[in-house]
XYZ file of N, CA and C in Angstrom:
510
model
N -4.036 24.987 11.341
C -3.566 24.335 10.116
C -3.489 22.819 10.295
N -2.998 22.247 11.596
C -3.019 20.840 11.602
C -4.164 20.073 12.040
N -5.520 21.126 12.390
C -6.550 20.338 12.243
C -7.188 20.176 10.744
N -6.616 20.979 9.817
C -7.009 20.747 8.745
C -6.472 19.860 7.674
N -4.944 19.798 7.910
C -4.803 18.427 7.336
C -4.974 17.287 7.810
N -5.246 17.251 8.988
C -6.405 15.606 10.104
C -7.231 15.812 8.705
N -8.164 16.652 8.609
C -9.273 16.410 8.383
C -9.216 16.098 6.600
N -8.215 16.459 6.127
C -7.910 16.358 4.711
C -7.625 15.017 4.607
N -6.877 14.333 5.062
C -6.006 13.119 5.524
C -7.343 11.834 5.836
N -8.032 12.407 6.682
C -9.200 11.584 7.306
C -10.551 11.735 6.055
N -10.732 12.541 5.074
C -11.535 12.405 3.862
C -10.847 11.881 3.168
N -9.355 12.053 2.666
C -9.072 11.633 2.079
C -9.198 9.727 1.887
N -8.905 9.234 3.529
C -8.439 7.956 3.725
C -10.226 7.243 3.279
N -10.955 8.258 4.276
C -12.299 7.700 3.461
C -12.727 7.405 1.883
N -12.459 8.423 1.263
C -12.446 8.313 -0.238
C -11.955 7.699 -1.075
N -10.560 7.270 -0.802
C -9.700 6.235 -1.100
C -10.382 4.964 -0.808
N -10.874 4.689 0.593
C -11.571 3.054 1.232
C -12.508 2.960 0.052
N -13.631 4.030 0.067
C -14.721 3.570 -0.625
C -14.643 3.579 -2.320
N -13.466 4.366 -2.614
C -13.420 4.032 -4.100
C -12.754 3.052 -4.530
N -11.972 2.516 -3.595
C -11.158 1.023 -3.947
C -12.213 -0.240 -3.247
N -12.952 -0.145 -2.373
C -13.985 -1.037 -2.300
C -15.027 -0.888 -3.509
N -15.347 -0.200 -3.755
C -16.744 0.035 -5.334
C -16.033 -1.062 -6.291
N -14.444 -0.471 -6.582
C -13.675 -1.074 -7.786
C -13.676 -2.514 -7.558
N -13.782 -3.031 -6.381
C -13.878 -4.644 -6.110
C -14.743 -5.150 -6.292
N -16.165 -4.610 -5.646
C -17.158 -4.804 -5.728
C -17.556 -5.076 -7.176
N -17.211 -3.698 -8.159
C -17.570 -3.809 -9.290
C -17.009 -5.326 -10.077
N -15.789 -5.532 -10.259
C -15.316 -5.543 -11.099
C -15.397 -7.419 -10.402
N -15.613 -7.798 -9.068
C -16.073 -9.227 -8.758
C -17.660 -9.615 -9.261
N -18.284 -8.402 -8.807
C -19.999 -8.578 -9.773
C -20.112 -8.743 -10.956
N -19.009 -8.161 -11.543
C -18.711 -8.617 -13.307
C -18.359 -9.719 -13.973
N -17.670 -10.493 -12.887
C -17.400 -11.490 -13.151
C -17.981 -12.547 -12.718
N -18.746 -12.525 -11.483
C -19.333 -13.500 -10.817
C -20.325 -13.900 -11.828
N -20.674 -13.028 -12.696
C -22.237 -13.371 -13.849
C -22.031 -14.283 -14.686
N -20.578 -14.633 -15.218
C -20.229 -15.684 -16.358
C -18.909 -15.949 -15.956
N -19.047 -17.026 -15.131
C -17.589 -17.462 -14.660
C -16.474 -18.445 -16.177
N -17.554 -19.029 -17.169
C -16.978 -19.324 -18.041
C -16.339 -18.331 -18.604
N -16.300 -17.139 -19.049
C -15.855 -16.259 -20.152
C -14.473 -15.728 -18.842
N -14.688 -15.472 -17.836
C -13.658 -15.487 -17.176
C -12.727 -16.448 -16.574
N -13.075 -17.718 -16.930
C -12.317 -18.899 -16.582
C -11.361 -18.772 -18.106
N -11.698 -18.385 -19.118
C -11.186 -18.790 -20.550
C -10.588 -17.375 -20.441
N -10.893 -15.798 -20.071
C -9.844 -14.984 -20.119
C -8.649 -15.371 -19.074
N -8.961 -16.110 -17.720
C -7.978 -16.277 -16.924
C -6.898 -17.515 -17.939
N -7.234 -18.418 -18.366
C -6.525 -19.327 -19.578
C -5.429 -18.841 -20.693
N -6.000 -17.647 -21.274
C -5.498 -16.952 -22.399
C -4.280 -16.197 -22.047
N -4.289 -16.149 -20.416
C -2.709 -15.298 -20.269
C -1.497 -16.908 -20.174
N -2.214 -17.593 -20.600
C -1.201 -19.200 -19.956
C -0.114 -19.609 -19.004
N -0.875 -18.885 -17.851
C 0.064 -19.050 -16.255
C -0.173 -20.254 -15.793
N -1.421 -20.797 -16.088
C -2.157 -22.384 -15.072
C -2.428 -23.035 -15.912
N -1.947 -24.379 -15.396
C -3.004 -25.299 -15.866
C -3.883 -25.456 -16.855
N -5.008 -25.538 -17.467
C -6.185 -24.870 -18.059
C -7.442 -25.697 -16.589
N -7.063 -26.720 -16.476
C -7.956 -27.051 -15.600
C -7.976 -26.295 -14.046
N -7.143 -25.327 -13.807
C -7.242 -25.035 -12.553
C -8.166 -23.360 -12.927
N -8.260 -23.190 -14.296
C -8.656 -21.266 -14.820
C -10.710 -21.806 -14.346
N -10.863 -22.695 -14.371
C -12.241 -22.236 -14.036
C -12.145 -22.146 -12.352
N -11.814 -23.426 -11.755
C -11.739 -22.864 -10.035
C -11.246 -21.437 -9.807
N -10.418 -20.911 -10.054
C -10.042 -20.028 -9.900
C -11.174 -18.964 -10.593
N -12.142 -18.842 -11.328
C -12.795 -18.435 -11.780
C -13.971 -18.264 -11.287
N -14.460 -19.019 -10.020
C -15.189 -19.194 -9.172
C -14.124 -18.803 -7.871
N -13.495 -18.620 -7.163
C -12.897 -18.287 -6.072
C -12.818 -16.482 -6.389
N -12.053 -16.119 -7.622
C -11.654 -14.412 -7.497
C -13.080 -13.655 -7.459
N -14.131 -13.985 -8.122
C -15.313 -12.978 -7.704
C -15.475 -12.587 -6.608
N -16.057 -13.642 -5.828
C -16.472 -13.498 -4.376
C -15.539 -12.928 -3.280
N -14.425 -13.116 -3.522
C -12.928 -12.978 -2.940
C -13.038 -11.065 -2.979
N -13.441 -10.616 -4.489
C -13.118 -9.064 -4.453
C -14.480 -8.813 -4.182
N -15.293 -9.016 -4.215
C -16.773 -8.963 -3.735
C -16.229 -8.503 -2.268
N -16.007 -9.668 -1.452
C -16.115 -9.666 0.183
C -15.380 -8.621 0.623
N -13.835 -8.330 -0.298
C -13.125 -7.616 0.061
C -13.378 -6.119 -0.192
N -13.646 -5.634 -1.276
C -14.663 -4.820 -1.096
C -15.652 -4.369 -0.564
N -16.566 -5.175 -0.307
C -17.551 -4.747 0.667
C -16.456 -4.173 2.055
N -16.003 -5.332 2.751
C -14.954 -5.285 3.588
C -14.281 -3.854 3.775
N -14.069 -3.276 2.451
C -12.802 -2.248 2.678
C -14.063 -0.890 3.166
N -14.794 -0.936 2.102
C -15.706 0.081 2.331
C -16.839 0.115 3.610
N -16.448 -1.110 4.575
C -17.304 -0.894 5.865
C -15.973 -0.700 6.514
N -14.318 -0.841 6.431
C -13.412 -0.732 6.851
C -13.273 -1.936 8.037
N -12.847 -3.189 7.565
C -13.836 -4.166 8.205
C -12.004 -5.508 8.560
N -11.396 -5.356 9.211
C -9.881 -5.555 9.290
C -9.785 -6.872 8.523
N -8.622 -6.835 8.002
C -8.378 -7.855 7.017
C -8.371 -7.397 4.920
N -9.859 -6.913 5.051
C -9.889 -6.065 3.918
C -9.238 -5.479 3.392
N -8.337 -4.630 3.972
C -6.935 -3.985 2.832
C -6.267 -4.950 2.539
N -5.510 -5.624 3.550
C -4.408 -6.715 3.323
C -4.637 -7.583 2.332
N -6.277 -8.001 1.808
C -6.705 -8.761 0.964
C -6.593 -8.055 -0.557
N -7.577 -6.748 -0.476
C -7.347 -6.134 -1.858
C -5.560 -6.064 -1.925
N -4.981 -5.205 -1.433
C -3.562 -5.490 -1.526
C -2.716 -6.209 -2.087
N -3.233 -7.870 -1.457
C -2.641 -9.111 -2.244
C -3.077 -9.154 -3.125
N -4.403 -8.969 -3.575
C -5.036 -9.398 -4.910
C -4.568 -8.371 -5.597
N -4.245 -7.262 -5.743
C -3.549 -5.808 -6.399
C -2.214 -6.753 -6.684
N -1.476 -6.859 -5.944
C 0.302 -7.185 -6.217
C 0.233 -8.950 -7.222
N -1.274 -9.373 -7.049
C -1.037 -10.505 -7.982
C -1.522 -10.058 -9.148
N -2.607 -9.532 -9.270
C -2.933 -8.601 -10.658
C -1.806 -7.712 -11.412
N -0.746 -7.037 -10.895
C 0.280 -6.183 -11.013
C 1.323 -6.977 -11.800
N 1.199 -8.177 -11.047
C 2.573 -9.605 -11.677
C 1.743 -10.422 -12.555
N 0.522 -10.634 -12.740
C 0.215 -11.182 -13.654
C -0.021 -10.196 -15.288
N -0.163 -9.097 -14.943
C -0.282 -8.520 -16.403
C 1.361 -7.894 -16.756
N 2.287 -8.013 -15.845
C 3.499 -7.407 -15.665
C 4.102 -8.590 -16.699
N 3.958 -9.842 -16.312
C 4.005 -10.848 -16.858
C 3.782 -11.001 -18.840
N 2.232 -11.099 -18.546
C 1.674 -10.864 -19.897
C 2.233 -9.948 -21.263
N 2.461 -8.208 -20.495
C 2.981 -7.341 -21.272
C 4.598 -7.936 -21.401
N 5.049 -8.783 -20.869
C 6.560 -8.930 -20.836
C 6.585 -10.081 -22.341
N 5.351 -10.843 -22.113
C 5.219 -12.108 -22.708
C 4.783 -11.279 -24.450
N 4.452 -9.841 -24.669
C 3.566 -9.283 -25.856
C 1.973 -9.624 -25.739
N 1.265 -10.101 -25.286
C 0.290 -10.502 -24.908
C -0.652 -9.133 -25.508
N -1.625 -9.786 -26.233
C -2.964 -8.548 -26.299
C -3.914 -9.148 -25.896
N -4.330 -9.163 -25.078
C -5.431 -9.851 -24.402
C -6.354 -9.005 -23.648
N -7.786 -9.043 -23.570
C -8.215 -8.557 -22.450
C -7.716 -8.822 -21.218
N -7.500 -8.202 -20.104
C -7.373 -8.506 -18.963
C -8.614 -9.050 -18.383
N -9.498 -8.773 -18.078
C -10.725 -9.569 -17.654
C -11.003 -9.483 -16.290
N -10.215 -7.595 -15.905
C -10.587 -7.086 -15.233
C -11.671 -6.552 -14.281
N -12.455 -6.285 -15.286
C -14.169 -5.803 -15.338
C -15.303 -6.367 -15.882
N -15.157 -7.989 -16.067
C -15.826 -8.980 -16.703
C -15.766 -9.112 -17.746
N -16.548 -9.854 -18.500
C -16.823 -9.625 -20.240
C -17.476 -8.571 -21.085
N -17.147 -8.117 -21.623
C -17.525 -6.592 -22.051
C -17.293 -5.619 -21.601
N -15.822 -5.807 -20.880
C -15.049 -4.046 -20.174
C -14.742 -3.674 -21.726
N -15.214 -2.102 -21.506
C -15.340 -1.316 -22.216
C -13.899 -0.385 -22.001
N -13.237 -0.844 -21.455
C -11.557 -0.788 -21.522
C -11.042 -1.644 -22.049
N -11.014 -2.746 -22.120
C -10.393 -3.889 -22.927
C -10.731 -3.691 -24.161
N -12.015 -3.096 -24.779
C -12.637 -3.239 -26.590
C -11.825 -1.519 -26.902
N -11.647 -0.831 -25.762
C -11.358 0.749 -26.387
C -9.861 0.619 -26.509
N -9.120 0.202 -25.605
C -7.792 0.348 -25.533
C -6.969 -1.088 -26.287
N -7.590 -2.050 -26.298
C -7.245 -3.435 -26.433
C -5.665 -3.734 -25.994
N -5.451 -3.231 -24.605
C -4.073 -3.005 -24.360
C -3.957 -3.119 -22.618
N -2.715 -4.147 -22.375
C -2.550 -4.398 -20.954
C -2.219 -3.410 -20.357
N -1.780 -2.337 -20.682
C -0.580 -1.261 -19.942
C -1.668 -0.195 -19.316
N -3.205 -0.415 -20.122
C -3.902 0.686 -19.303
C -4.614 -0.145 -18.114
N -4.790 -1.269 -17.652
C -4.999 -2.069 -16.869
C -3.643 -2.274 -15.589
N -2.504 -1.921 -15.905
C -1.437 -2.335 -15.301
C -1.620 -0.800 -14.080
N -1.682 0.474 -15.545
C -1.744 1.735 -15.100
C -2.286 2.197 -13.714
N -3.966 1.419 -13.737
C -4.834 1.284 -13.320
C -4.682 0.483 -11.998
N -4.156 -0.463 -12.107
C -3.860 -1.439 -10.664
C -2.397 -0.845 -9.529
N -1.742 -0.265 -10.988
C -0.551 0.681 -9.959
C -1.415 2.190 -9.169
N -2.427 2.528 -10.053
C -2.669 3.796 -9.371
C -3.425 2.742 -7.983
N -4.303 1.807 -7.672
C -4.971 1.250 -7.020
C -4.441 0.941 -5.599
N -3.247 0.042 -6.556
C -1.625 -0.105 -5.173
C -1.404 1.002 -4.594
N -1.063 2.419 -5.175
C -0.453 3.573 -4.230
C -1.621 3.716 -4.056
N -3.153 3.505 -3.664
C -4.164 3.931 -2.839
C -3.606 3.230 -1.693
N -3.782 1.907 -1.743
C -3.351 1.013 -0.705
C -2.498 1.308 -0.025
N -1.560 1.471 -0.225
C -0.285 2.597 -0.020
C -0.609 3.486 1.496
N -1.635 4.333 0.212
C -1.685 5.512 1.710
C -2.832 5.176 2.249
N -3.259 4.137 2.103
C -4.298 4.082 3.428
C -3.646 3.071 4.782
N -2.462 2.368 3.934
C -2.267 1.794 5.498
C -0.851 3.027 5.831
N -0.441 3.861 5.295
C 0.151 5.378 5.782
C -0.702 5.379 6.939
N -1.999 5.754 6.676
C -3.574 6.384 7.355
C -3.143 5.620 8.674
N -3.173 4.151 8.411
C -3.770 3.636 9.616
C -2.947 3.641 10.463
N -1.297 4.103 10.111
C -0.303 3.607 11.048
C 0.355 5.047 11.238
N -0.020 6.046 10.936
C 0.357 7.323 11.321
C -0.465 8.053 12.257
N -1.991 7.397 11.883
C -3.073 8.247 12.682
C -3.239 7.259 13.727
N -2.651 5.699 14.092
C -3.230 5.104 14.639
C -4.613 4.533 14.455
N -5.154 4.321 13.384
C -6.468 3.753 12.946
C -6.692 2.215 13.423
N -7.358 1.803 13.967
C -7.575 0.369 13.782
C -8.569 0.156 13.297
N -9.073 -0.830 11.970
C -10.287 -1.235 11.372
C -10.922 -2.463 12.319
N -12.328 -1.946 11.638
C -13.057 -3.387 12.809
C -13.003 -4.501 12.690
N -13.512 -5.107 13.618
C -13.206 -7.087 13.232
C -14.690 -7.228 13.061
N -14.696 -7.831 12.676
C -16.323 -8.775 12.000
C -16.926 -9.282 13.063
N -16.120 -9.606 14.079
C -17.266 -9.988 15.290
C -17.505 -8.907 15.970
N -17.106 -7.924 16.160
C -17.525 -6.934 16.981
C -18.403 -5.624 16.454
N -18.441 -6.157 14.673
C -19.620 -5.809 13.723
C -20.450 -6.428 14.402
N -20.518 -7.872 14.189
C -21.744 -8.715 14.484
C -22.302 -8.190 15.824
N -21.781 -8.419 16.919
C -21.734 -8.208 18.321
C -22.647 -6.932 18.682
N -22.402 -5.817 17.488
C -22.716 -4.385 17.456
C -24.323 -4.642 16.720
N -24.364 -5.149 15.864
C -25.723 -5.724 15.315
C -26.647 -5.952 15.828
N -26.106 -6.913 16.477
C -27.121 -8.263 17.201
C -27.674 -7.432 18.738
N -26.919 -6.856 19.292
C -27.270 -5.817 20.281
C -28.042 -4.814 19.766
N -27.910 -4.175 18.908
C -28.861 -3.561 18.096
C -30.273 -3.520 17.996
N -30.209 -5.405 17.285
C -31.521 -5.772 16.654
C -32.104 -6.224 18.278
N -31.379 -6.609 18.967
C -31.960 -7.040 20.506
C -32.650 -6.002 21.132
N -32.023 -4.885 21.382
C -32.525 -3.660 21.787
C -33.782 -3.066 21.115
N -33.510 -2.974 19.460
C -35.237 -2.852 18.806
C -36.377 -3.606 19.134
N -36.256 -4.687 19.226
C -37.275 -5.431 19.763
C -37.587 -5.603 20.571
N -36.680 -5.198 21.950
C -37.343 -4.863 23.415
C -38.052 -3.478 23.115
N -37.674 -2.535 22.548
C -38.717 -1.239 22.304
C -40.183 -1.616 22.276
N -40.337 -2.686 21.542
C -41.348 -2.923 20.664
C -42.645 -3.196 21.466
């Protein structure tokens, strides 16, 4: 029985990595395409500046891009990042709905097809809380099972030995 919840536990933690890395992935590729329309949804919740919503509009793509990729090669650093970016997404629409706000969130770029169906923060909030308790139990995962995720140089390191070794075949 307790090799089977390892093994429930250990799909599970996988399934969780790679469906909360996709959601980054996705939803930074969505935005990375028209940083204007997401510089002006980041504006419309009126937390900043207006001059600071386009930098910032150019920094969050790439940011859930990397981290994503990151989570779904399980790549250390990567949770801790989606994580933060989860608990600021969480306080910024926590915010908004407090403020009455109908706004797209600008979650999933321009033309989330959640923002035109629901036109409502609370299914976006819903959505980032279910995201958080992923996060949740994956660092459960890492600190119950003892998991350690990899570091990026010892990706690289693993690579480059790799590609070294193919080409002595050759």
């Amino acid at each position: 029985m307790k090799t089977l919840d390892i093994f429930v536990a250990s799909t599970l933690y996988l399934a969780i990595r790679i469906l909360l890395g996709l959601l980054f992935l996705i939803a930074g590729g969505t935005k990375i395409i028209d940083p204007h329309t997401f510089a002006a949804t980041i504006d419309a919740f009126g937390m900043l500046p207006s001059g600071l919503a386009f930098p910032l509009a150019l920094i969050l793509p790439p940011l859930e891009i990397l981290a994503g990729v990151g989570l779904i090669l399980d790549v250390r650093g990567s949770l801790a990042t989606v994580t933060v970016l989860l608990v600021g997404f969480i306080m910024v629409l926590a915010y908004a709905i407090s403020l009455g706000l109908d706004i797209d969130c600008g979650c999933y770029g321009p033309g989330d097809p959640e923002a035109e169906i629901f036109s409502s923060l609370w299914t976006s909030l819903y959505r980032d809380l279910a995201m958080a308790a992923g996060s949740v139990f994956l660092y459960w995962f890492r600190i119950s099972r003892s998991v350690h995720p990899r570091r990026v140089r010892e990706m690289l390191s693993a690579f480059t030995t790799t590609h070294k070794e193919s080409q002595c075949i050759r």
